[in-house]
Amino acid sequence: MSAVLPIITRPVSAKRSEALLHLPGALYRAISRYFVNRAAIADLREFDEHALHDIGIARSQIEAAVHGLVPRPGRKPM
């Protein structure tokens, strides 16, 4: 029985260390996505009402659209 116990606990510690290895990459992607979204919002705010209407969003929907929360016309929501 004592030979089986280290085998059972070893994968748990390996999963924790693997998760810590992925943390810097995940943090980098989250920060990058934040700045890309902010730039997209700033660009869309410069559009006039006619241009926003052409792409199918209202001015009040800009942030939601950038974050993917506004369904695209002609597509089924996921």
XYZ file of C-alpha atoms in Angstrom:
78
model
C 0.000 0.000 0.000
C 2.814 2.424 0.752
C 4.192 1.980 -2.778
C 0.895 3.111 -4.283
C 0.554 6.308 -2.241
C 3.447 8.271 -3.863
C 2.088 7.378 -7.296
C -1.303 8.780 -6.369
C 0.031 12.057 -4.967
C 2.668 12.714 -7.643
C 0.276 13.861 -10.409
C -1.363 16.419 -8.110
C 1.927 18.214 -7.451
C 2.801 18.009 -11.157
C -0.505 19.671 -12.069
C 0.194 22.544 -9.691
C 3.644 23.175 -11.111
C 2.299 22.994 -14.676
C -0.369 25.528 -13.793
C 2.262 27.887 -12.424
C 4.235 27.551 -15.656
C 1.200 28.661 -17.668
C 0.448 31.633 -15.424
C 2.888 34.152 -17.004
C 1.608 33.364 -20.498
C -2.005 33.687 -19.407
C -1.251 36.976 -17.697
C 0.498 38.295 -20.807
C -2.443 37.293 -23.028
C -4.945 38.938 -20.673
C -2.997 42.202 -20.587
C -2.541 42.152 -24.375
C -6.245 41.495 -24.922
C -7.100 44.398 -22.585
C -4.997 46.868 -24.575
C -6.229 45.572 -27.936
C -9.843 45.935 -26.750
C -9.200 49.464 -25.446
C -7.679 50.458 -28.809
C -10.652 48.990 -30.683
C -13.087 50.869 -28.441
C -11.191 54.126 -28.991
C -11.229 53.584 -32.764
C -14.949 52.816 -32.842
C -15.763 55.890 -30.757
C -14.252 58.023 -33.530
C -16.770 56.685 -36.077
C -19.845 58.763 -36.852
C -23.371 57.409 -36.375
C -23.718 56.450 -40.053
C -20.530 54.344 -40.019
C -21.570 52.612 -36.804
C -24.982 51.885 -38.314
C -23.255 50.381 -41.379
C -21.393 47.882 -39.213
C -24.545 47.134 -37.234
C -23.966 48.646 -33.807
C -25.183 51.686 -31.921
C -22.841 53.992 -30.026
C -24.110 52.550 -26.743
C -23.107 49.053 -27.889
C -19.443 49.772 -28.709
C -17.887 48.214 -25.605
C -20.215 45.217 -25.654
C -19.478 44.649 -29.345
C -15.723 44.741 -28.789
C -16.066 42.158 -26.025
C -18.205 39.946 -28.278
C -21.459 40.431 -26.399
C -23.472 41.850 -29.300
C -24.697 39.229 -31.787
C -23.756 39.850 -35.391
C -26.663 40.381 -37.776
C -27.412 37.289 -39.839
C -25.607 34.916 -37.444
C -27.055 32.641 -34.830
C -25.932 33.461 -31.275
C -23.558 30.940 -29.769
